[in-house]
Short mmCIF file of C-alpha atoms and ligand atoms in Angstrom, two decimals:
data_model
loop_
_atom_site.label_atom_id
_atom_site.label_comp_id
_atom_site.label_asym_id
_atom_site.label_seq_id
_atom_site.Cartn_x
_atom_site.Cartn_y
_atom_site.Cartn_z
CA UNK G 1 24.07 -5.58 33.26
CA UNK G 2 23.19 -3.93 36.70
CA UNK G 3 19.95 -2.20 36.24
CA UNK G 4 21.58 1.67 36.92
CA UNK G 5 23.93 0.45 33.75
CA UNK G 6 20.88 -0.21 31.80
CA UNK G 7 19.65 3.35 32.55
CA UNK G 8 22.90 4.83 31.43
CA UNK G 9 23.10 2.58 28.25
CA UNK G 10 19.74 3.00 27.35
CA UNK G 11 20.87 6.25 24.81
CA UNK G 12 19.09 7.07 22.02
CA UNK G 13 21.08 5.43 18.97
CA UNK G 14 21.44 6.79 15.80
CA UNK G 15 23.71 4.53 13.86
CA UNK G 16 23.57 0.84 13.42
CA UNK G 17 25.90 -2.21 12.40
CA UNK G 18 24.58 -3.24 9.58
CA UNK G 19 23.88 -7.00 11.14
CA UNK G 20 20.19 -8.09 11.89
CA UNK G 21 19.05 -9.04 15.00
CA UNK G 22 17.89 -12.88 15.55
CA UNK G 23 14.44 -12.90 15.76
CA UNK G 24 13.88 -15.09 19.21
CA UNK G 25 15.44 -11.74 20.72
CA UNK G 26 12.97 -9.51 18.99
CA UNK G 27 10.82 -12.18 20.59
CA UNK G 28 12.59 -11.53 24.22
CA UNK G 29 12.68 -8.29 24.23
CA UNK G 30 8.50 -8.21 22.91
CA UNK G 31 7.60 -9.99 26.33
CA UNK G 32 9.66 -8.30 28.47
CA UNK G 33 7.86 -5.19 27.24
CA UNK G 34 4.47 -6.66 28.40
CA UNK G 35 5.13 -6.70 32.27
CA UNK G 36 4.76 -2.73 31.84
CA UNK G 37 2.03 -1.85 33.79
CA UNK G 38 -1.40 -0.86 32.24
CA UNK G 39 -4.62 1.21 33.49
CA UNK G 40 -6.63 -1.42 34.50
CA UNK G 41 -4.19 -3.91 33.37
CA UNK G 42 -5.94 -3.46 29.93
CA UNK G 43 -2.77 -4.38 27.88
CA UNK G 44 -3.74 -1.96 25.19
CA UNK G 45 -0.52 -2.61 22.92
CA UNK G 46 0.06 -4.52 19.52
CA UNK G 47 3.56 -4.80 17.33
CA UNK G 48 4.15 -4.76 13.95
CA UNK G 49 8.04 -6.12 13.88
CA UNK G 50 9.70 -4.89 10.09
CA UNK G 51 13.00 -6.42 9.08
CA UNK G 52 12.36 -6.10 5.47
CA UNK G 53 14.53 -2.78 4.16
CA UNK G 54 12.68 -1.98 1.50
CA UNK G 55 9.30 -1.84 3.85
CA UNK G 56 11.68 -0.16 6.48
CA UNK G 57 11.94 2.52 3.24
CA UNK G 58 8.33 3.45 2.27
CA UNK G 59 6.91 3.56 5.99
CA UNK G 60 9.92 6.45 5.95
CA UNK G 61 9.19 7.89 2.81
CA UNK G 62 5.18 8.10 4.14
CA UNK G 63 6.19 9.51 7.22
CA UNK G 64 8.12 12.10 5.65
CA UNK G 65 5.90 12.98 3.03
CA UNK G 66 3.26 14.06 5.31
CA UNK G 67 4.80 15.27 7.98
CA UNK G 68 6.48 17.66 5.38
CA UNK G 69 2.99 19.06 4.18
CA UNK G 70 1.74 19.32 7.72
CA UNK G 71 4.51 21.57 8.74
CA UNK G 72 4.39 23.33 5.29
CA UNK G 73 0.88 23.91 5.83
CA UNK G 74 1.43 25.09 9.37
CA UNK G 75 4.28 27.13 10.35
CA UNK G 76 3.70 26.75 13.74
CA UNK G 77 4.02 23.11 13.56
CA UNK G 78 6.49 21.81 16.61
CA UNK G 79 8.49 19.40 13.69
CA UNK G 80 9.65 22.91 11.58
CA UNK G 81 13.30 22.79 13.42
CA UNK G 82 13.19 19.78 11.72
CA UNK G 83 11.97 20.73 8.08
CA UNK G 84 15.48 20.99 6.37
CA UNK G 85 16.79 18.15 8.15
CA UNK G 86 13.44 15.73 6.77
CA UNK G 87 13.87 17.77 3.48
CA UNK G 88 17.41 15.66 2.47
CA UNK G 89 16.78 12.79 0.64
CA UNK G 90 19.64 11.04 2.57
CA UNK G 91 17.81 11.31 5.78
CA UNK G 92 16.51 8.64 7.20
CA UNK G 93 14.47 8.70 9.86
CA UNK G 94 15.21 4.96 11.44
CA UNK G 95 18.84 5.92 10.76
CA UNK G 96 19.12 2.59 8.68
CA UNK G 97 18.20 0.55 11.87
CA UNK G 98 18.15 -3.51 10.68
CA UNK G 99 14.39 -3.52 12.36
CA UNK G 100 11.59 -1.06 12.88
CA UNK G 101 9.53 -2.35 15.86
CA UNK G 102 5.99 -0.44 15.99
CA UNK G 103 3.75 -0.43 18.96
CA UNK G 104 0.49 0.24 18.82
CA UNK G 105 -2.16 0.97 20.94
CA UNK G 106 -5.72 0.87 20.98
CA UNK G 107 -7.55 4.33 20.04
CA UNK G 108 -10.58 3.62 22.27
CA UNK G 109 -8.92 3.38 24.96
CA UNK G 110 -7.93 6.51 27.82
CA UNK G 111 -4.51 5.33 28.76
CA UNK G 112 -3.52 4.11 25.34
CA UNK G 113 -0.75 6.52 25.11
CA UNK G 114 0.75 6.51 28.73
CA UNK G 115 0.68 2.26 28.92
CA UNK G 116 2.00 2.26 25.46
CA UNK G 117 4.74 4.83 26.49
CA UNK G 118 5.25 2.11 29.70
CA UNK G 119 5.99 -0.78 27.19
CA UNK G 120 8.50 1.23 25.19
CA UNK G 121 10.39 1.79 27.71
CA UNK G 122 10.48 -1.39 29.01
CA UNK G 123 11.29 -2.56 25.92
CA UNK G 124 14.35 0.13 25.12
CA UNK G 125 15.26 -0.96 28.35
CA UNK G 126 15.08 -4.84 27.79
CA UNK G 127 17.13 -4.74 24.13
CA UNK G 128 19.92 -2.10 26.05
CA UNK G 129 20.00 -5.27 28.83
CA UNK G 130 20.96 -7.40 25.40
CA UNK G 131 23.22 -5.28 24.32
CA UNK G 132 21.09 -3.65 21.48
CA UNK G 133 20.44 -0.16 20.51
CA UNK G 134 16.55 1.54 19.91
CA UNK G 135 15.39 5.10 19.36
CA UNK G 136 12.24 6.04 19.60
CA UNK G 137 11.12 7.74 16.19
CA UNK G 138 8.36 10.26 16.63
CA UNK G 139 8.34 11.11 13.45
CA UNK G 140 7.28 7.48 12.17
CA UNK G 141 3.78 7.95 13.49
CA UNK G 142 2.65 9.98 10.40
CA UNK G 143 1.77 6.83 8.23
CA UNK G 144 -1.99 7.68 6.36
CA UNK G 145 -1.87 5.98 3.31
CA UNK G 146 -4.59 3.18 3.84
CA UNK G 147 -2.52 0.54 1.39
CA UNK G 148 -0.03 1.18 3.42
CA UNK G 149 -1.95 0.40 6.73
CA UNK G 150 -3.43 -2.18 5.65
CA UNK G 151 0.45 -3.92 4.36
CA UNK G 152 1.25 -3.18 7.87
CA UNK G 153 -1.69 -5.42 9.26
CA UNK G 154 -2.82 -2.36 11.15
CA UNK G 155 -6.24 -3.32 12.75
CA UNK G 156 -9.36 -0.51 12.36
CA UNK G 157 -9.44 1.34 15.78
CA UNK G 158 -5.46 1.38 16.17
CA UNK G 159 -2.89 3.77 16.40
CA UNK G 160 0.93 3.61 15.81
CA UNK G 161 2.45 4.94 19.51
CA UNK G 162 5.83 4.41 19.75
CA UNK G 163 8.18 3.50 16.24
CA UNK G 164 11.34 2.22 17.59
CA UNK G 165 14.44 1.65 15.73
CA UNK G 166 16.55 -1.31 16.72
CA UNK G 167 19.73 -3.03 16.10
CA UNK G 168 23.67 -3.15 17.34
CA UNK G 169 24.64 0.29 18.36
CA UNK G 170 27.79 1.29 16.33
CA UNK G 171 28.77 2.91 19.86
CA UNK G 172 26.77 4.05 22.71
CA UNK G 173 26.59 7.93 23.16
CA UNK G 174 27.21 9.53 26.45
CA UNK G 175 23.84 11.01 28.17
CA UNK G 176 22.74 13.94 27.03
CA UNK G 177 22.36 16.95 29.62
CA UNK G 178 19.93 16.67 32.05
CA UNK G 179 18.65 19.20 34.28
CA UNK G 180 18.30 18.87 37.74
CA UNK G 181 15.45 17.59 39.12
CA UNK G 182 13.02 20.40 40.10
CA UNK G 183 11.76 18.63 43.52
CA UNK G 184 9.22 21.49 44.39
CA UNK G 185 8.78 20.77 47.90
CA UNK G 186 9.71 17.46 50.00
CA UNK G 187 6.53 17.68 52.99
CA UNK G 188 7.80 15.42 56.03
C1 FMN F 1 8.24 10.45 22.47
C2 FMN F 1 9.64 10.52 21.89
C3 FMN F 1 9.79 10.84 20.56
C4 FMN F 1 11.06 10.88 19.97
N1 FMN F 1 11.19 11.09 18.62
C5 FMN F 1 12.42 11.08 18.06
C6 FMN F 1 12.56 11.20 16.64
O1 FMN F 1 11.59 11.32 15.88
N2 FMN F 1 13.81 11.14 16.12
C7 FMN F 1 14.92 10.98 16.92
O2 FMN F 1 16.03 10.93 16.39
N3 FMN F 1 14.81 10.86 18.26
C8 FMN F 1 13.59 10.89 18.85
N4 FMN F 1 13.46 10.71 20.21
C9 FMN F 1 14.66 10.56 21.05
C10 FMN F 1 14.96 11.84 21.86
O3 FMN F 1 15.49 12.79 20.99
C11 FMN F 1 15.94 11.45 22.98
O4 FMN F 1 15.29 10.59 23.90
C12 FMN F 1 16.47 12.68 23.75
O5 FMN F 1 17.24 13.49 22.91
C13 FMN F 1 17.32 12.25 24.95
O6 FMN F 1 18.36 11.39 24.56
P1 FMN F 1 18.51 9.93 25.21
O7 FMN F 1 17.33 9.11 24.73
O8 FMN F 1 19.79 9.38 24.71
O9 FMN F 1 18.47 10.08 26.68
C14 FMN F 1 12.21 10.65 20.79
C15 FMN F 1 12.04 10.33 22.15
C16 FMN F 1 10.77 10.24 22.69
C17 FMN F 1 10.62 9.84 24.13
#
């Protein structure tokens, strides 16, 4: 795939084929993530690769949970559009994606969230160039439950950046508007 293809393939997908994906492409698609640049070249990410469904399940289920309270404790909270929609049970957030990828960066650092940011997109990129499908999932950050962290192998002093769901697309959407670019001024 020619890399303006890879741009225009690389949609958000939000329904899977219900086939795994091999592992040594997880693998592929892991390093090709890590020639992102990095502030410093400080290489602040980790991943936490899930294929198991039922694990896919309860790291839902958390996020859900408290992302519900927060916005019912806040009405001004910028997930409310989205309180009816993470209120059905049927939902689910990784859109039944055969792997949950989770990057995660390190808290200490200034750039975590920008060179983080860099390797998921590299990586949507890289699984698009395979054929594969990802989303990033926002809403999967919202894991507290320190069992649960701990399960997850999540080390003190890290944060979960970017979920991604992965797996075959069932079909590849077309791209959703854009607007134009606002180029503010072009100084010769
Ligand atoms: C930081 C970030 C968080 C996102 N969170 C979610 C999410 O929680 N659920 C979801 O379905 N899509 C999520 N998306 C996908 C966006 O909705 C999507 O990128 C946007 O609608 C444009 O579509 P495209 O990715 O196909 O270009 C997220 C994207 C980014 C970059």
């Amino acid at each position: 795939m020619i890399f303006s293809e890879i741009l225009k393939n690389r949609r958000s997908i939000r329904s899977f084929e219900d086939k795994a994906v091999p592992p040594e492409i997880i693998n592929s698609i892991i390093n090709d993530s890590i020639l992102a640049p990095s502030a410093g070249n400080e290489q602040p990410w980790k991943f936490i690769i899930i294929n198991n469904k039922d694990m896919i399940n309860r790291i839902a289920a958390e996020s859900k949970k408290n992302l519900l309270e927060r916005i019912a404790s806040n009405p001004n909270h910028s997930a409310k559009k989205y309180e009816k929609m993470l209120q059905n049970d049927s939902f689910d957030i990784y859109y039944n994606a055969p792997t949950v990828i989770l990057i995660l960066g390190d808290a200490g650092l200034k750039h975590t969230n920008v060179n983080c940011a860099l390797a998921a997109s590299y990586l949507m990129m890289s699984a698009t160039s395979r054929g594969l499908g990802t989303c990033w999932v926002a809403f999967g950050t919202e894991i507290y439950d320190p069992q649960m962290i701990e399960e997850l192998g999540i080390p003190e002093n890290y944060k979960i950046i970017a979920p991604i769901a992965i797996g075959y697309p069932t079909k590849i959407p077309d791209i959703p508007h854009r607007n134009e670019p606002q180029i503010i001024k072009v100084i010769n």
